[in-house]
PDB file of C-alpha atoms in Angstrom:
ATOM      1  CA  UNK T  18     -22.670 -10.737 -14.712  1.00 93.00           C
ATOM      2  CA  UNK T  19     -24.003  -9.176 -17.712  1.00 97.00           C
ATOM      3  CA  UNK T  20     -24.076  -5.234 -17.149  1.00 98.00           C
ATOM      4  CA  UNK T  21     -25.817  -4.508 -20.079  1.00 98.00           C
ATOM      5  CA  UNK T  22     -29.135  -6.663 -18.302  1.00 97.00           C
ATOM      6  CA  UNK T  23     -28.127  -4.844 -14.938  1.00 96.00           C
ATOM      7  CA  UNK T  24     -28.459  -1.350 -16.490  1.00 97.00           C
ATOM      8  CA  UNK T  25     -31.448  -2.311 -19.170  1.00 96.00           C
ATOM      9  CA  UNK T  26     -29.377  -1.990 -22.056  1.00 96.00           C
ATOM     10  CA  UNK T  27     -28.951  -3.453 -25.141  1.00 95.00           C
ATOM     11  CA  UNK T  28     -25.482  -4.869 -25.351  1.00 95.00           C
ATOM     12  CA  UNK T  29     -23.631  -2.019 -27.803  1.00 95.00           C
ATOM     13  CA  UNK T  30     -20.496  -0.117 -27.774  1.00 96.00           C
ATOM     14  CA  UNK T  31     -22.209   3.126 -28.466  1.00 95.00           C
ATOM     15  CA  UNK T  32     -24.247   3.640 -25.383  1.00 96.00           C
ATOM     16  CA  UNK T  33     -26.224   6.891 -24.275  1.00 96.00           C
ATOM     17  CA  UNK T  34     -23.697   7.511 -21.211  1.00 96.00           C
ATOM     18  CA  UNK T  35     -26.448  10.151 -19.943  1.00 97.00           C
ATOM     19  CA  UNK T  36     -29.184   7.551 -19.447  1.00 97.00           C
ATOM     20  CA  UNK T  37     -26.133   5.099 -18.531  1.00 98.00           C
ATOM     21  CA  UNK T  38     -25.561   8.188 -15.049  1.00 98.00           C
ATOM     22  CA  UNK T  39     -28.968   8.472 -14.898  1.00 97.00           C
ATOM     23  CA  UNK T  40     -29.445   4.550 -14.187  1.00 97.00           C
ATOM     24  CA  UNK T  41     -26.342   4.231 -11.956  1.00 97.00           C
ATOM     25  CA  UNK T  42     -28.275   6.637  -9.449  1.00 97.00           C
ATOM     26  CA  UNK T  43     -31.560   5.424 -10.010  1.00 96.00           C
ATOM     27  CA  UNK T  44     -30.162   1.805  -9.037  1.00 96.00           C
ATOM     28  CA  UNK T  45     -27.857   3.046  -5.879  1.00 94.00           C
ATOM     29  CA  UNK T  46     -31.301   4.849  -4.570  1.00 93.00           C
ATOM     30  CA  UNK T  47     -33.024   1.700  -5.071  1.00 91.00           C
ATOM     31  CA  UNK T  48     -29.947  -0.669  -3.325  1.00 88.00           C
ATOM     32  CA  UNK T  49     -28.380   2.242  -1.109  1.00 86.00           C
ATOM     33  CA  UNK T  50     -27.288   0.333   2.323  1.00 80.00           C
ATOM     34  CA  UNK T  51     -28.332   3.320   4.746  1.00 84.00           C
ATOM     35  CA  UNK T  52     -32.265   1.879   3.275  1.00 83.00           C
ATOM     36  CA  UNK T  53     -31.384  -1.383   5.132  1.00 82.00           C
ATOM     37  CA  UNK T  54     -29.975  -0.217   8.302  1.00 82.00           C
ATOM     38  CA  UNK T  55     -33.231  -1.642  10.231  1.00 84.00           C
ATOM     39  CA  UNK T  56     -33.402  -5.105   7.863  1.00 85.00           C
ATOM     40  CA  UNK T  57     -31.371  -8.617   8.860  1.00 89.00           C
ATOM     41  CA  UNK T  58     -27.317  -8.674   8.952  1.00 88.00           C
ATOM     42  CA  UNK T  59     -27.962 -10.896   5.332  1.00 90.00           C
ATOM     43  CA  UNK T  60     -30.248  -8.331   3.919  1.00 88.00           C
ATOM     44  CA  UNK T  61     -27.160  -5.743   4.598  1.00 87.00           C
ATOM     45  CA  UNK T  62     -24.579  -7.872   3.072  1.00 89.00           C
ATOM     46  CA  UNK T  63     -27.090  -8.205   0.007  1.00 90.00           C
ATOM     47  CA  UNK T  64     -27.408  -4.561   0.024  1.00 89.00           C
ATOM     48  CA  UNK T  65     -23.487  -3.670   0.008  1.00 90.00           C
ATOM     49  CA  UNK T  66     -22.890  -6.795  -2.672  1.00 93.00           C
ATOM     50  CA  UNK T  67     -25.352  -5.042  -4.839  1.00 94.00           C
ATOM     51  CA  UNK T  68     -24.537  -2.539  -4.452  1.00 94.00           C
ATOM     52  CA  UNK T  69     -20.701  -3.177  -5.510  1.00 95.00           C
ATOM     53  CA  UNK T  70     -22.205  -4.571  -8.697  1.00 96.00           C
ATOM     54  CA  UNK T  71     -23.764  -1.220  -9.635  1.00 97.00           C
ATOM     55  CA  UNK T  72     -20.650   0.383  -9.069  1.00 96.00           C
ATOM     56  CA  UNK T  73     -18.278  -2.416 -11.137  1.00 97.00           C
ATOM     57  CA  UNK T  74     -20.733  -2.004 -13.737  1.00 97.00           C
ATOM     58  CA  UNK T  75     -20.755   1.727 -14.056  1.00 98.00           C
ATOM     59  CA  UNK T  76     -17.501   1.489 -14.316  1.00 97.00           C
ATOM     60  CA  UNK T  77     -17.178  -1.107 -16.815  1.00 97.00           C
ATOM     61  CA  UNK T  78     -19.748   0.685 -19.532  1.00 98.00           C
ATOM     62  CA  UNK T  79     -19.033   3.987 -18.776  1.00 97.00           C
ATOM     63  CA  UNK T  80     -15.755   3.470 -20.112  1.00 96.00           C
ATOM     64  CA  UNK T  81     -15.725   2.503 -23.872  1.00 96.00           C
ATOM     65  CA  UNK T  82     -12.500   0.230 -23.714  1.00 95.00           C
ATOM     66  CA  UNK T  83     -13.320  -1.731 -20.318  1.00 96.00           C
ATOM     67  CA  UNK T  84     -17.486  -1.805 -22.145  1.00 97.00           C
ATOM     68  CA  UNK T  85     -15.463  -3.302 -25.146  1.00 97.00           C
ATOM     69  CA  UNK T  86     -13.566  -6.362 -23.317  1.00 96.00           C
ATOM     70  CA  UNK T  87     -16.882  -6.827 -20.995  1.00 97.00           C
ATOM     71  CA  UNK T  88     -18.975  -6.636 -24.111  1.00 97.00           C
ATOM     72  CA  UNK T  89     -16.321  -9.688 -25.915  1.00 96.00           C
ATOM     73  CA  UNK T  90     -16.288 -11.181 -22.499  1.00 96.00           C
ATOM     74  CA  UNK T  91     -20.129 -11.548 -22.739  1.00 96.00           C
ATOM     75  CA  UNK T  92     -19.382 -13.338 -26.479  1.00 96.00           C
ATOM     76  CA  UNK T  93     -16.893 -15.679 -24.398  1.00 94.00           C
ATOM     77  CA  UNK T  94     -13.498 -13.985 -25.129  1.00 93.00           C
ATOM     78  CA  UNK T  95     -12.207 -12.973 -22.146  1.00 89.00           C
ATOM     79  CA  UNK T  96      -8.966 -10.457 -22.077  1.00 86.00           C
ATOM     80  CA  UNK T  97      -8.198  -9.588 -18.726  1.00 77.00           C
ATOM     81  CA  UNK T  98      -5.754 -11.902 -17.905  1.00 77.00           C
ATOM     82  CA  UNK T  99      -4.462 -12.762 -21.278  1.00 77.00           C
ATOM     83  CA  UNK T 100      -0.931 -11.816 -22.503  1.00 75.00           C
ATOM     84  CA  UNK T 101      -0.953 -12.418 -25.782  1.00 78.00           C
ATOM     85  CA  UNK T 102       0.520  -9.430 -27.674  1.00 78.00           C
ATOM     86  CA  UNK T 103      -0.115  -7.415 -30.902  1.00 81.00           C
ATOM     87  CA  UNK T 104       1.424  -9.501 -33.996  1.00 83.00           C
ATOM     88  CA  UNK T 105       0.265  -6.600 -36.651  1.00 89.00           C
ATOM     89  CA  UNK T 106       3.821  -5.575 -37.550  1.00 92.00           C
ATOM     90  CA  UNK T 107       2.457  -2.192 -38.712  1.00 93.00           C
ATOM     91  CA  UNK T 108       1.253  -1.216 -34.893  1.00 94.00           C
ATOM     92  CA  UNK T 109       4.645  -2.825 -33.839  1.00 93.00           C
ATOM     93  CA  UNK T 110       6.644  -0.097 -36.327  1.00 94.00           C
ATOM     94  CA  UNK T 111       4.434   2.591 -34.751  1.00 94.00           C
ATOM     95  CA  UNK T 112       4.831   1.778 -31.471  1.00 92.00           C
ATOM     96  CA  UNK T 113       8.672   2.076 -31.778  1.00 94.00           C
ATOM     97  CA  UNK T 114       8.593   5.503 -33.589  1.00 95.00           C
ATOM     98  CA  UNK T 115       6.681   6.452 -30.298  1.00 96.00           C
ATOM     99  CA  UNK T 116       8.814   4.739 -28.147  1.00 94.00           C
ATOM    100  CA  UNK T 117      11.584   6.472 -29.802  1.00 95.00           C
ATOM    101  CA  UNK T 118      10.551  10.337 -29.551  1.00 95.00           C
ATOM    102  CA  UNK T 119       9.229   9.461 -25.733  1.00 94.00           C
ATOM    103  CA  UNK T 120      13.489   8.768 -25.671  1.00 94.00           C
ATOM    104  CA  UNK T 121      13.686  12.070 -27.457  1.00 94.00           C
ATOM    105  CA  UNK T 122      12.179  14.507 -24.670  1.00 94.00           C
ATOM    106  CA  UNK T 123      14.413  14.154 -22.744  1.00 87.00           C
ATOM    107  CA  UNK T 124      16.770  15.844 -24.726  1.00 90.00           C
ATOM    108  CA  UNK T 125      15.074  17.862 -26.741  1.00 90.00           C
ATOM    109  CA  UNK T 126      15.512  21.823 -26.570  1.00 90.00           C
ATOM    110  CA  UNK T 127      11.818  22.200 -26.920  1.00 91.00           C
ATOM    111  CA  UNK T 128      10.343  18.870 -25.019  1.00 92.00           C
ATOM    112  CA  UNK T 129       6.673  20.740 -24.899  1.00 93.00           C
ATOM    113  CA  UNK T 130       6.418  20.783 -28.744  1.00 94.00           C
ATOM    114  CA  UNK T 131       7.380  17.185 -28.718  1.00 94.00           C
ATOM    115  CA  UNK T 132       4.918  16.089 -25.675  1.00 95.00           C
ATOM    116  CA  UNK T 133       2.205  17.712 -27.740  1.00 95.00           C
ATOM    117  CA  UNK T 134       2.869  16.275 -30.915  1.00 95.00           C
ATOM    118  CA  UNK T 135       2.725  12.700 -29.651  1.00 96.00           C
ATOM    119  CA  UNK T 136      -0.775  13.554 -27.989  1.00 96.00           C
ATOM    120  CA  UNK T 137      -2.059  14.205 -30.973  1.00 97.00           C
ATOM    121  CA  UNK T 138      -1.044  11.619 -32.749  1.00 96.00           C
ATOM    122  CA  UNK T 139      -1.713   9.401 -29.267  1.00 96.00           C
ATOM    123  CA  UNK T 140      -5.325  11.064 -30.023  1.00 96.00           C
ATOM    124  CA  UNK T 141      -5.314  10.182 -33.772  1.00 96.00           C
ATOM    125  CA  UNK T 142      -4.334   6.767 -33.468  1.00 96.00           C
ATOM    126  CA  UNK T 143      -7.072   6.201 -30.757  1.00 95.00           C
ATOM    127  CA  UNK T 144      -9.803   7.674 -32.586  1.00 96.00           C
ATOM    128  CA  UNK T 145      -9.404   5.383 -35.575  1.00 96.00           C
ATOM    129  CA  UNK T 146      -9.240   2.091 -33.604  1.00 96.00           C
ATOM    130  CA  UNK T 147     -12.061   3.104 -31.670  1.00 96.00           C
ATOM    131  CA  UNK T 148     -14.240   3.690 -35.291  1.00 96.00           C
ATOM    132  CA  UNK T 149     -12.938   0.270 -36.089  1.00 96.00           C
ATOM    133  CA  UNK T 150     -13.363  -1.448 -32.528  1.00 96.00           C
ATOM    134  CA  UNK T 151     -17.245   0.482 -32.791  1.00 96.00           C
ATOM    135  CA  UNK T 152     -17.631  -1.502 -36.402  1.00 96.00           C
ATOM    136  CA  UNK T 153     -16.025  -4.739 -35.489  1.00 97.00           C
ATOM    137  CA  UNK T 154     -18.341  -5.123 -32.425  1.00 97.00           C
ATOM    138  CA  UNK T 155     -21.453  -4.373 -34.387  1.00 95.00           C
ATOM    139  CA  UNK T 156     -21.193  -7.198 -36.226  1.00 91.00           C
ATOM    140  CA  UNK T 157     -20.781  -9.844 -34.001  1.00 87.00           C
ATOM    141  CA  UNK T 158     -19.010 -12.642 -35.849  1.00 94.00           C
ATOM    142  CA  UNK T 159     -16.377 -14.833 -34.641  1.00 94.00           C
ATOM    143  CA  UNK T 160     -13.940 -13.480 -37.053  1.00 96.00           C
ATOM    144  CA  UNK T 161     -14.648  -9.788 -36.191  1.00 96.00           C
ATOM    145  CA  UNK T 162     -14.831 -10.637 -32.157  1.00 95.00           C
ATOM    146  CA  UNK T 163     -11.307 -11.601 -32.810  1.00 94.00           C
ATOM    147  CA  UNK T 164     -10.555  -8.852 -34.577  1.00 94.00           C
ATOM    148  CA  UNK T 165     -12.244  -6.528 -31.645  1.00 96.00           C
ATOM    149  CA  UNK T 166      -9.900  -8.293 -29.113  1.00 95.00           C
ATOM    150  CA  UNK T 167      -6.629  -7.153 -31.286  1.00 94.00           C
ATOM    151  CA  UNK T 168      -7.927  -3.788 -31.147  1.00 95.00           C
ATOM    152  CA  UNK T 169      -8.786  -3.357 -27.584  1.00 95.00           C
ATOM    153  CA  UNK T 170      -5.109  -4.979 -27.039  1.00 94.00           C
ATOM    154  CA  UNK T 171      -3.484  -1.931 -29.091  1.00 94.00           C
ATOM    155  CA  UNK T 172      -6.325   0.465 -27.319  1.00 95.00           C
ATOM    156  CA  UNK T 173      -4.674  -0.865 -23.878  1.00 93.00           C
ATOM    157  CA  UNK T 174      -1.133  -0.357 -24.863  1.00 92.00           C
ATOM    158  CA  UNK T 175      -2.184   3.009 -25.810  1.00 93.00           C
ATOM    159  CA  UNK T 176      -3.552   3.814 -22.554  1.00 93.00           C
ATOM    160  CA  UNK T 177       0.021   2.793 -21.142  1.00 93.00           C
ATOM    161  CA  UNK T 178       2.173   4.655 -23.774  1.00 94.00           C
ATOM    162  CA  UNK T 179       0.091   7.870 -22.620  1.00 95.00           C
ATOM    163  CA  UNK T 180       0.516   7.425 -18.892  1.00 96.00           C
ATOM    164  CA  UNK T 181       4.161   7.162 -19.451  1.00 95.00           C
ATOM    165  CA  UNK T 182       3.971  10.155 -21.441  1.00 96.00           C
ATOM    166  CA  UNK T 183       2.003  12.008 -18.754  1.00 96.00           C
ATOM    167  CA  UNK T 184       4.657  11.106 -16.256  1.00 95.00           C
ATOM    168  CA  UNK T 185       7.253  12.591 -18.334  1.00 93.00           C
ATOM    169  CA  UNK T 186       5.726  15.262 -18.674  1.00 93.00           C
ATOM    170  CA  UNK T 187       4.912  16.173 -14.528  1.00 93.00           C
ATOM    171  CA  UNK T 188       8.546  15.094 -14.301  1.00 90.00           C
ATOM    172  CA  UNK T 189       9.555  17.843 -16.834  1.00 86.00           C
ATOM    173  CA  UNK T 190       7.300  20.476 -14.776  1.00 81.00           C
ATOM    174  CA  UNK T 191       8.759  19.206 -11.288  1.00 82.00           C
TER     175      UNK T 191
END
């Protein structure tokens, strides 16, 4: 299913999220199930698929990195259940310097300094792929689609490197 169609937009990765909210509830007043409580048992089960739809869709462009693979997806390069990994041996240095001072807080004297410091460069890091992941999917080319799917693959092991620094750090405050 193409959200984009479902929600009236034009497939991009910079979307206005406000009319994206204002959509979502226009659509679940429009599908809602309680407004088919007197209709047919099929009419119901329409209502409740559709309305799972809306929701998956929300979900998907609301959030720039799961609008990114749906929006390659849509260009036929699917990533969900891929496990190819990240060849660009500059990412791979990076990811072992963080690896490394994650090992560090542990046994650090001042583990706070150290959880912030690799949040901000977690935060750096993200910020430039998602410039370049913004660019690459503008242009629509098999080349840069490619490209695009390498980012959102370092984008996604971000996402994992900061939940295991989050649950370092409630394990530090526990």
């Amino acid at each position: 299913m193409n959200y984009f169609e479902l929600f009236h937009f034009t497939p991009a990765f910079d979307i206005d999220t406000t009319a994206l909210a204002e959509r979502y509830r226009e659509l679940q007043r429009a599908v809602h199930p309680d407004k088919f409580a007197h209709e047919s048992e099929q009419q119901k089960l329409l209502s409740v698929q559709r309305t799972a739809q809306i929701n998956d869709g929300y979900q998907t462009l609301k959030t720039p990195l799961r609008r990114a693979e749906h929006m390659l997806s849509l260009r036929g390069i699917d990533l969900s259940h891929e496990t190819t990994t990240v060849k660009d041996t500059s990412f791979l240095m990076q990811q072992m310097e963080w690896r490394e001072a994650l090992e560090d807080i542990n046994h650090s004297d001042d583990p706070q300094d150290l959880i912030d410091d690799l949040y901000d460069s977690f935060a750096q890091f993200e910020k430039s792929l998602f410039s370049q992941l913004s660019s690459l999917l503008e242009n629509n080319n098999e080349q840069d689609n490619l490209s695009a799917a390498d980012q959102i693959r370092k984008l996604k092991f971000m996402a994992k490197l900061q939940d295991e620094l989050s649950r370092i750090e409630d394990q530090l405050h526990d």
